[in-house]
PDB file of C-alpha atoms in Angstrom:
ATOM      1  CA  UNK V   1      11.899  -3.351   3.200  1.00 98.00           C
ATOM      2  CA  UNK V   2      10.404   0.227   3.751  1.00 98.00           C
ATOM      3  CA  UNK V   3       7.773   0.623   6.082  1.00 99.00           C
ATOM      4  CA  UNK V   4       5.479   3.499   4.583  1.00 99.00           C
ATOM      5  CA  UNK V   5       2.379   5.071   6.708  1.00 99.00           C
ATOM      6  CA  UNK V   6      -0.689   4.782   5.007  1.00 99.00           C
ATOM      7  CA  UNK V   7      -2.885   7.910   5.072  1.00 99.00           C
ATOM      8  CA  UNK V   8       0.087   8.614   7.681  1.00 99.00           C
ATOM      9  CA  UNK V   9      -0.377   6.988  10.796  1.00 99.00           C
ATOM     10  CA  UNK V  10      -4.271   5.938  10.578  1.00 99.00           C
ATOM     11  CA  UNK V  11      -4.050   3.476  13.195  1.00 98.00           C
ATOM     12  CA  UNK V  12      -3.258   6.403  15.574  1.00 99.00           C
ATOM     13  CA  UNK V  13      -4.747   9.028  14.373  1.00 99.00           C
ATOM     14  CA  UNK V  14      -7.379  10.195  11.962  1.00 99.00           C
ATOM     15  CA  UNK V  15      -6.185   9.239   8.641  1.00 99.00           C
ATOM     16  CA  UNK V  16      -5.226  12.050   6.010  1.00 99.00           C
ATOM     17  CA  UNK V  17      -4.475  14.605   9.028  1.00 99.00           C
ATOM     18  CA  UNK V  18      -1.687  16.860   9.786  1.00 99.00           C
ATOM     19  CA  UNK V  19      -1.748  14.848  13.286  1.00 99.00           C
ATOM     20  CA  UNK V  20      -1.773  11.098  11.713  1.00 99.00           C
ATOM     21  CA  UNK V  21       1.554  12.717   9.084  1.00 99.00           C
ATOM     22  CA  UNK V  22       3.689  13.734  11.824  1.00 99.00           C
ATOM     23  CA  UNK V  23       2.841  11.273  14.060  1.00 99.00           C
ATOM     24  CA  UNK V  24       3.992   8.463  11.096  1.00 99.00           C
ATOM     25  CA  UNK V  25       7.284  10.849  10.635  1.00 99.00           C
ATOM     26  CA  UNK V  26       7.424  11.098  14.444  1.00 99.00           C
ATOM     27  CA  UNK V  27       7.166   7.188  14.440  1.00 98.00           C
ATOM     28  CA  UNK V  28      10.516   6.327  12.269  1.00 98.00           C
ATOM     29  CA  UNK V  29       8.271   5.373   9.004  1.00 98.00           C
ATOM     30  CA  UNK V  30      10.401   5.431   5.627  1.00 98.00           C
ATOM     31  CA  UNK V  31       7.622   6.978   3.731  1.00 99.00           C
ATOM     32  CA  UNK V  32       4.227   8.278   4.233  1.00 99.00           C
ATOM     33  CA  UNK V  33       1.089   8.082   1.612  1.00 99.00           C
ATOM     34  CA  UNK V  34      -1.283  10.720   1.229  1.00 99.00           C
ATOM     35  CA  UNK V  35      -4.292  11.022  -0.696  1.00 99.00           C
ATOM     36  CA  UNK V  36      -5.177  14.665  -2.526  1.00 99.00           C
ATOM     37  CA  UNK V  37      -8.484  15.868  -4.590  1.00 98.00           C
ATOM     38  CA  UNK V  38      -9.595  19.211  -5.887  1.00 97.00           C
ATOM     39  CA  UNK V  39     -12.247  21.164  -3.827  1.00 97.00           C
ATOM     40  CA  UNK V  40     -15.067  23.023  -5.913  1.00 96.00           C
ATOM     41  CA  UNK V  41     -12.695  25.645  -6.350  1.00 97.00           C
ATOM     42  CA  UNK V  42      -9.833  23.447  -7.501  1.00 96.00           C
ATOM     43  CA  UNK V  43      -7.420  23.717  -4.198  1.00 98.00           C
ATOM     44  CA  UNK V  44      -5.396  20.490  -3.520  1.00 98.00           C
ATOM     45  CA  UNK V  45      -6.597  18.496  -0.450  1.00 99.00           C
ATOM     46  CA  UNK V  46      -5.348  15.853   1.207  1.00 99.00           C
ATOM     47  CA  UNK V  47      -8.234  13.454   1.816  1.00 99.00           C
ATOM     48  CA  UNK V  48      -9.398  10.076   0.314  1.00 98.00           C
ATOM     49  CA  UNK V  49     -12.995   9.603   0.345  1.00 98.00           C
ATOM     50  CA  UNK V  50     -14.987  11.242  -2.308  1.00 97.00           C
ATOM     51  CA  UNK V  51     -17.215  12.607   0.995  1.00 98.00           C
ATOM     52  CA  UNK V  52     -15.967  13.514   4.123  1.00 98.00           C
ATOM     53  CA  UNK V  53     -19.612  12.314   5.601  1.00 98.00           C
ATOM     54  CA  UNK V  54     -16.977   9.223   7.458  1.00 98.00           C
ATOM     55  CA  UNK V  55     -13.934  11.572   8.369  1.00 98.00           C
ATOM     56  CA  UNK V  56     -15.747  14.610   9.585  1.00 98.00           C
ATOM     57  CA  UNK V  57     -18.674  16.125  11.030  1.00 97.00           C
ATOM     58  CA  UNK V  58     -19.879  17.666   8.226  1.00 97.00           C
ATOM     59  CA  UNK V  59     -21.518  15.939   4.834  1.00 98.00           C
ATOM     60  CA  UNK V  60     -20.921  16.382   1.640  1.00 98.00           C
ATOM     61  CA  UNK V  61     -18.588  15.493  -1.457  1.00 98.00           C
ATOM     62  CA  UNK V  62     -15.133  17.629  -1.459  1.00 98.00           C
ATOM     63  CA  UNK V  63     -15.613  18.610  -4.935  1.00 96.00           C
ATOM     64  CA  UNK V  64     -18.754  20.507  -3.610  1.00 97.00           C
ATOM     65  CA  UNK V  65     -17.259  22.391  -1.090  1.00 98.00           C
ATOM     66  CA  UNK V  66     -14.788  25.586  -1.790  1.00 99.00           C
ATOM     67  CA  UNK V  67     -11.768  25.415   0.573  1.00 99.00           C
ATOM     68  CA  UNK V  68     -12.594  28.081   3.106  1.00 99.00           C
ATOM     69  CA  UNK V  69     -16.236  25.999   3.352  1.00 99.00           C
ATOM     70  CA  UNK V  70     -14.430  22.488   3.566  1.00 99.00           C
ATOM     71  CA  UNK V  71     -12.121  24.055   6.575  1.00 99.00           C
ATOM     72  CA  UNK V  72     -15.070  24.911   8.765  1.00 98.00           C
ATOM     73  CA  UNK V  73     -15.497  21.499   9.408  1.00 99.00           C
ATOM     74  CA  UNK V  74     -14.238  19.113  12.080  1.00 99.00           C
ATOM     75  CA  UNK V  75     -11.509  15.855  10.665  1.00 99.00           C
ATOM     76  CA  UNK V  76     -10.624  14.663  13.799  1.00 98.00           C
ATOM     77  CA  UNK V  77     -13.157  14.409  16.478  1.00 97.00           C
ATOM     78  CA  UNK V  78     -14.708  11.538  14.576  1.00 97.00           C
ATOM     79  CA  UNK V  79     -11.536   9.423  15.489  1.00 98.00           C
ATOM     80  CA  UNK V  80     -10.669  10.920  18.999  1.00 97.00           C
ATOM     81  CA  UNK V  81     -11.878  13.430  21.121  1.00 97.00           C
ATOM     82  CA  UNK V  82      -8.089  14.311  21.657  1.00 97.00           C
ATOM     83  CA  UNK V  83      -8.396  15.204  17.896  1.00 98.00           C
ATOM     84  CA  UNK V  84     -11.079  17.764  18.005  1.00 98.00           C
ATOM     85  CA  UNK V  85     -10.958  20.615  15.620  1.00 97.00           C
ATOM     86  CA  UNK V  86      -8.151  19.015  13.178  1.00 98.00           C
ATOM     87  CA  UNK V  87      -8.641  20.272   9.903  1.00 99.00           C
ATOM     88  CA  UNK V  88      -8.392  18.836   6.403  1.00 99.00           C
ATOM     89  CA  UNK V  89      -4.723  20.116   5.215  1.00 99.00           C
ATOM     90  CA  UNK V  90      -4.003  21.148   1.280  1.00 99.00           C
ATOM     91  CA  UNK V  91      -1.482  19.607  -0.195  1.00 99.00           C
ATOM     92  CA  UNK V  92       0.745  22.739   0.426  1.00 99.00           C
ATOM     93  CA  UNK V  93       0.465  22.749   4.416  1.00 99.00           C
ATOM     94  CA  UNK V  94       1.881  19.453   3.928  1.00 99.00           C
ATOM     95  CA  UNK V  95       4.585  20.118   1.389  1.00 99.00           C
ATOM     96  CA  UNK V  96       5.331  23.099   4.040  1.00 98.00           C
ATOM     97  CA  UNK V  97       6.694  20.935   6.788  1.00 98.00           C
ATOM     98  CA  UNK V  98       7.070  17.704   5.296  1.00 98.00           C
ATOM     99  CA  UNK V  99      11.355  16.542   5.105  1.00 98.00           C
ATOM    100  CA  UNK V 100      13.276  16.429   2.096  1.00 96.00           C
ATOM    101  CA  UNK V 101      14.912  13.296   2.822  1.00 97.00           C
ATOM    102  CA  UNK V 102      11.444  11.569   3.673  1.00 98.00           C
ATOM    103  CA  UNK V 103       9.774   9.804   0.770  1.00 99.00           C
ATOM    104  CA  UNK V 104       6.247  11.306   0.439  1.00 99.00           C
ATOM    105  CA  UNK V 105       4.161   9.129  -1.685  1.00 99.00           C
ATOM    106  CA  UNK V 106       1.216  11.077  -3.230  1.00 99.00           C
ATOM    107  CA  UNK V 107      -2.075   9.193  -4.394  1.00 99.00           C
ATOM    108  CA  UNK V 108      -3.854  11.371  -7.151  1.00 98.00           C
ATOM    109  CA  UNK V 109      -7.869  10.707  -6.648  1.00 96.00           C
ATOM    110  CA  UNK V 110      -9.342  10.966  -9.966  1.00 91.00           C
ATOM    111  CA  UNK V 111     -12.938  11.590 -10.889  1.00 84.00           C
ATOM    112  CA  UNK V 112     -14.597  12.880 -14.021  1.00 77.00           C
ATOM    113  CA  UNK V 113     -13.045  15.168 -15.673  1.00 70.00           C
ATOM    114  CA  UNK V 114     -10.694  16.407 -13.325  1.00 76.00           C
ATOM    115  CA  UNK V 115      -7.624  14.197 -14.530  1.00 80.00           C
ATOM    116  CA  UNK V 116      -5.747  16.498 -15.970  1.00 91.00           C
ATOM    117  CA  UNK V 117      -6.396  19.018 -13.689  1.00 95.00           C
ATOM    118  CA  UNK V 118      -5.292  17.415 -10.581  1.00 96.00           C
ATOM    119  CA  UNK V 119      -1.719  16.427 -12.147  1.00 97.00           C
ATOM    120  CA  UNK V 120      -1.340  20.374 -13.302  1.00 97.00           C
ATOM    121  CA  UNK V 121      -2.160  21.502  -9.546  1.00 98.00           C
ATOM    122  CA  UNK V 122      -0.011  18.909  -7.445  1.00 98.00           C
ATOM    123  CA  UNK V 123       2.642  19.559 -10.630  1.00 98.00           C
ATOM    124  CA  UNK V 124       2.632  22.640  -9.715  1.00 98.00           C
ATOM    125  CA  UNK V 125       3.190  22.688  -5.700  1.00 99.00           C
ATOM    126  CA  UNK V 126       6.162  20.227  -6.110  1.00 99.00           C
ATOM    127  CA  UNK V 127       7.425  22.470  -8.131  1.00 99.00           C
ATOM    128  CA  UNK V 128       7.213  25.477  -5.946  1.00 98.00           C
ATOM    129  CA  UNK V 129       7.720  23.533  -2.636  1.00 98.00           C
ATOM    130  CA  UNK V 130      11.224  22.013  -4.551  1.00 98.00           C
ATOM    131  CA  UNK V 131       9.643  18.617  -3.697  1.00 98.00           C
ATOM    132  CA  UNK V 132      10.792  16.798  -6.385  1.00 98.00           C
ATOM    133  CA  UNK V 133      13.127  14.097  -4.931  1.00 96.00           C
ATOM    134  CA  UNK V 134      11.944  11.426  -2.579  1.00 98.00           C
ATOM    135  CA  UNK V 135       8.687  11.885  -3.629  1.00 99.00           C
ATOM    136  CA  UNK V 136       6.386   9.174  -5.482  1.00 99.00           C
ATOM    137  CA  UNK V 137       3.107  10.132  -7.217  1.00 99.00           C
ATOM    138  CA  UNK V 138       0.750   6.981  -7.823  1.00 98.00           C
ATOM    139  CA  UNK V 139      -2.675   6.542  -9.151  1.00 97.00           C
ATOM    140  CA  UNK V 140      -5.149   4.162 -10.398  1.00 94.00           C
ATOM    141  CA  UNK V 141      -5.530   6.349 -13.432  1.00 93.00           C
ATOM    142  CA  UNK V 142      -2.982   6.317 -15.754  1.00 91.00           C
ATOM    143  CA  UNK V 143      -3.500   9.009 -17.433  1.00 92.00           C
ATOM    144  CA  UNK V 144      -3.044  11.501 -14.968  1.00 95.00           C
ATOM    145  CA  UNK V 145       0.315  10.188 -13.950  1.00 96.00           C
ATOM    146  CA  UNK V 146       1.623  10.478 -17.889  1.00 95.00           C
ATOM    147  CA  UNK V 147       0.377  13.934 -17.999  1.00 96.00           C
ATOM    148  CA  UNK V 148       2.436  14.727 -14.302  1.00 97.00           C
ATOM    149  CA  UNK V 149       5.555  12.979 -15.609  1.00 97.00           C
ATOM    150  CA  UNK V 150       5.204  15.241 -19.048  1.00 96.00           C
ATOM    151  CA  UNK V 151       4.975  18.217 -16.881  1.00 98.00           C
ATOM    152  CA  UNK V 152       7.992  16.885 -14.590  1.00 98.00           C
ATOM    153  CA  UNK V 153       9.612  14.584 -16.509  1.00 97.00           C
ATOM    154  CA  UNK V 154      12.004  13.589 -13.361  1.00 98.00           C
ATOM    155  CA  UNK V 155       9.072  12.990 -10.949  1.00 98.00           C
ATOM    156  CA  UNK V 156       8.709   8.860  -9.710  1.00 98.00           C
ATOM    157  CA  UNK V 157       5.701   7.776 -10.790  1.00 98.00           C
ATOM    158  CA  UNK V 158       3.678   4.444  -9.643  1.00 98.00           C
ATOM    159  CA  UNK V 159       0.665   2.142 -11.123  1.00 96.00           C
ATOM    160  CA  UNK V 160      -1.640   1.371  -8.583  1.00 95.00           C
ATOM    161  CA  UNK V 161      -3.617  -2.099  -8.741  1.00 92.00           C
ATOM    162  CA  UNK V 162      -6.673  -3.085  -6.968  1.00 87.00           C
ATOM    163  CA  UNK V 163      -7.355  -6.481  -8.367  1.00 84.00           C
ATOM    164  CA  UNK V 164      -4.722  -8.665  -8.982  1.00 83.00           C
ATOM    165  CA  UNK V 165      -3.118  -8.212 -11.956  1.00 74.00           C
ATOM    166  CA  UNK V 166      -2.178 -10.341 -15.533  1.00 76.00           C
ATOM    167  CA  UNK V 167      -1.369  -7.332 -17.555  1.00 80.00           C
ATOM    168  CA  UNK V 168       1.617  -5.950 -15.814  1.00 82.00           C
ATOM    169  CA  UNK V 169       3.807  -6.843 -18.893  1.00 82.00           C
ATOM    170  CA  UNK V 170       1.532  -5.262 -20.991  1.00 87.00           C
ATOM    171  CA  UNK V 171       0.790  -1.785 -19.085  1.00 90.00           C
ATOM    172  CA  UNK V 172       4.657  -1.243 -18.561  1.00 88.00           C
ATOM    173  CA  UNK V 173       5.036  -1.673 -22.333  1.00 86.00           C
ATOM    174  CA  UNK V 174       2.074   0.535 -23.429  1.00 89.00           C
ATOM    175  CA  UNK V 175       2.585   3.439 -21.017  1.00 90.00           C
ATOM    176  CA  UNK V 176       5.549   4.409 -22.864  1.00 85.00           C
ATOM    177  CA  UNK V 177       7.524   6.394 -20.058  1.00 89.00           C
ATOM    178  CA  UNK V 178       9.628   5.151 -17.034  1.00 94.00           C
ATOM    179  CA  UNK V 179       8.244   3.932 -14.187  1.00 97.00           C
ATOM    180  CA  UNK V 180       9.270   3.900 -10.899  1.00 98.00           C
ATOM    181  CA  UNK V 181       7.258   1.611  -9.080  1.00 98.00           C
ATOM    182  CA  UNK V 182       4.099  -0.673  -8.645  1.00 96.00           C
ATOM    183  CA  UNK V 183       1.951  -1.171  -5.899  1.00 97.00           C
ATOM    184  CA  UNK V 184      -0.032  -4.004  -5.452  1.00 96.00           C
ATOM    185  CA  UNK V 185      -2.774  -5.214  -3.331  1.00 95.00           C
ATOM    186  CA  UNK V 186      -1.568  -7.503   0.017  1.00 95.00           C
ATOM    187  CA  UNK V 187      -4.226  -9.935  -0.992  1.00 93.00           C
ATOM    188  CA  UNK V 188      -2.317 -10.270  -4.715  1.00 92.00           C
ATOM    189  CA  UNK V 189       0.993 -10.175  -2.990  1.00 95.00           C
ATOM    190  CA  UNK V 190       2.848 -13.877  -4.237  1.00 95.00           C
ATOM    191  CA  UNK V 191       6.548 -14.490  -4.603  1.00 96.00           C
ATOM    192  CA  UNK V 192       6.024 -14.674  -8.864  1.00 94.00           C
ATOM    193  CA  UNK V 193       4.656 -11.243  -9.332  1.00 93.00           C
ATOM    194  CA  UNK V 194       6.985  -9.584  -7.339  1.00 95.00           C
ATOM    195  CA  UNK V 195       9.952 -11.314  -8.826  1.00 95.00           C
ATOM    196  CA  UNK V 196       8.277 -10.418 -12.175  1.00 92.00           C
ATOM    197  CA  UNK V 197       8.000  -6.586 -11.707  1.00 94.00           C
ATOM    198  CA  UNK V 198      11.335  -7.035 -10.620  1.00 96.00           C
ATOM    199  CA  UNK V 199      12.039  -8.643 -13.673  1.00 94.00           C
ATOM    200  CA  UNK V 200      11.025  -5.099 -15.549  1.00 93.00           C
ATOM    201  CA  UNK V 201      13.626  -3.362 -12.837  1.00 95.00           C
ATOM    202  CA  UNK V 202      10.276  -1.553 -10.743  1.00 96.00           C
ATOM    203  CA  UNK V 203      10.209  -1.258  -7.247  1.00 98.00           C
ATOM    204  CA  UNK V 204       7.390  -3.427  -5.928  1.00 98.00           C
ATOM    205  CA  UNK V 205       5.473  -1.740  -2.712  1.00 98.00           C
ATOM    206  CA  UNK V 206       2.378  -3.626  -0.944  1.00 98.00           C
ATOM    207  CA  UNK V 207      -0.699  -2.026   0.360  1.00 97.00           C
ATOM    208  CA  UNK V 208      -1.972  -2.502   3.255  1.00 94.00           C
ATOM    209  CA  UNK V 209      -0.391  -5.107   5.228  1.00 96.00           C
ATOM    210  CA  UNK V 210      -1.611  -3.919   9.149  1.00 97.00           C
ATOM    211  CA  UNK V 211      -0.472  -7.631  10.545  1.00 94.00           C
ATOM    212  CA  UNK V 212       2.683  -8.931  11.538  1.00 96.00           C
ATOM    213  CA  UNK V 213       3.023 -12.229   9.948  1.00 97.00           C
ATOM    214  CA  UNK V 214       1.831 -10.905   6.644  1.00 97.00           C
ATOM    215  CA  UNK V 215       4.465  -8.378   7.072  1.00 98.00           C
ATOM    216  CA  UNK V 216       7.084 -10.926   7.914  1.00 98.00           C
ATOM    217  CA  UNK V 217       5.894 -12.722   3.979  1.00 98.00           C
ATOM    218  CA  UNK V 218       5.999 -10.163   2.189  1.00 98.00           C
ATOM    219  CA  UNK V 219       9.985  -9.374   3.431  1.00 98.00           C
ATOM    220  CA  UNK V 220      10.706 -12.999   2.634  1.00 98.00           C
ATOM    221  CA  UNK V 221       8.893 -12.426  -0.675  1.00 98.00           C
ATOM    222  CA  UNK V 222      11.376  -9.636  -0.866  1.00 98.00           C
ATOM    223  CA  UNK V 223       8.796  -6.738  -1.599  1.00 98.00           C
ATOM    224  CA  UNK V 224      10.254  -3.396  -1.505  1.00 99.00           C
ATOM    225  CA  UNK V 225       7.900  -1.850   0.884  1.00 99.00           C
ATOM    226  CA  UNK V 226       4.547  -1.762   2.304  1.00 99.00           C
ATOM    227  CA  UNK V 227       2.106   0.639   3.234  1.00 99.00           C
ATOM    228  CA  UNK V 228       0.339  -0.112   6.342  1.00 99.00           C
ATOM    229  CA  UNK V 229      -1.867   1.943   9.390  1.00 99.00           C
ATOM    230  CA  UNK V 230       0.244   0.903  12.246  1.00 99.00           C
ATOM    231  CA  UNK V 231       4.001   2.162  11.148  1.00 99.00           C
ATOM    232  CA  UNK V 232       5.622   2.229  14.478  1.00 98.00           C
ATOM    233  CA  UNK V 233       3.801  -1.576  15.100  1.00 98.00           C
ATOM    234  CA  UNK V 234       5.079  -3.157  11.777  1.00 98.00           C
ATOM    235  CA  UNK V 235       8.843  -1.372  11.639  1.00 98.00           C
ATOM    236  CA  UNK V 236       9.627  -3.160  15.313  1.00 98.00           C
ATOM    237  CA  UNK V 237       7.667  -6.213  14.628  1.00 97.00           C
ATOM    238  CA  UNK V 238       9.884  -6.347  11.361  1.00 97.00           C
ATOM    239  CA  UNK V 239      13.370  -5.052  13.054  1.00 96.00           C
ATOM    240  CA  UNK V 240      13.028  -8.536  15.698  1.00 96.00           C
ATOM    241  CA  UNK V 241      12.041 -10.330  12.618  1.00 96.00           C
ATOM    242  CA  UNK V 242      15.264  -9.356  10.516  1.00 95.00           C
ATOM    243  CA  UNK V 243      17.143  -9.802  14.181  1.00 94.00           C
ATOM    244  CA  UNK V 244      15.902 -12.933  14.762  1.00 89.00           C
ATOM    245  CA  UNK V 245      16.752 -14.370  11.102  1.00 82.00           C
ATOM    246  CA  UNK V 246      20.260 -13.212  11.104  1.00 82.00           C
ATOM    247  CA  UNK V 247      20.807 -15.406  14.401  1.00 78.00           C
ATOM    248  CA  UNK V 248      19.773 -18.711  13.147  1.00 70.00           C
TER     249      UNK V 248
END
């Protein structure tokens, strides 16, 4: 089971950062997740709430600030004092540094009518950046991730689920194109729906399991990964699991 870092290594370090990346790279993790949006003047930034008023010291929505504006303010004092002046990162800073043989799992936040635009923008740094393998591009919205697998038709896409779900069967069948994977909530996570979206030959990956023993379920359940703040703190309480197993 792959141990992804969610919003890299949040438990660490303030989510969504250059810092909290490398630190979940720096920390072993299989994957990392990132979250990107379009600033007023449609850059690519890596951040997941719609405001930075919680994960900065400025306020504000990220669609209302232009890039050079959003960069003036301060993403990591909020969490740390060791963290002072971090600044939000584009999509591209991250693309810059981030390994090949890494899987980088990209969430596309989708509001209003920016759908289309945000798969065209983060279309076109994989593209540029040769990021194309190892790398997973989820959303909630649908939509966005048909138009990014029209404009890269070899990209991994993944359905993300909030609620738990009865209509897996039926979104796999309407959406038309392949699918790579399906992440589900931890609180939905059972042995049936796993072994179902198995059944339709999709990788199943949890989000956000941040405790051991639900860890240690959802390998039994034989998920294919999980997302979770505390990478370092889940791969070794998983490694004596698996240890401990194969003795008895």
């Amino acid at each position: 089971m792959k141990i992804f870092g969610h919003r890299g290594a949040s438990g660490y370090a303030p989510q969504n950062t250059i810092s909290s990346v490398r630190l979940a790279l720096d920390q072993g993790s299989d994957g990392v997740e990132i979250d990107v949006q379009l600033t007023k003047d449609n850059e690519v930034v890596v951040c997941h709430d719609w405001i930075i008023d919680n994960v900065s010291d400025g306020k504000g929505k990220v669609s209302d600030f232009a890039l050079v504006e959003i960069k003036k303010n301060d993403f990591g004092s909020y969490f740390l004092e060791d963290f002072k002046g971090e600044k939000i990162p584009t999509l591209s800073e991250v693309l810059e540094f981030f390994p090949k043989d890494i899987i980088l799992n990209i969430e596309l936040k989708i509001k209003g009518k920016s759908r289309d635009l945000v798969a065209e923008k983060v279309a076109d740094l994989l593209l540029f950046h040769e990021r194309i393998e190892n790398t997973i591009v989820s959303s909630f919205n649908h939509s966005s991730l048909k138009k990014i697998k029209k404009l890269i038709p070899e990209i991994k896409i993944a359905f993300l689920y909030k609620r738990c779900i009865s209509t897996i069967n039926k979104d796999i069948s309407d959406f038309g194109m392949d699918i790579y994977s399906i992440h589900i909530n931890a609180k939905c996570a059972n042995k049936e729906i796993i072994k179902e979206i198995h059944n339709h030959n999709k990788k199943v990956y949890v989000w956000n399991s941040n405790d051991i023993e639900t860890t240690k379920k959802l390998y039994d359940m034989e998920a294919d990964g999980i997302m979770t703040d505390f990478p370092i703190d889940m791969k070794n309480a998983l490694w004596k699991y698996i240890t401990n197993k194969s003795k008895n």
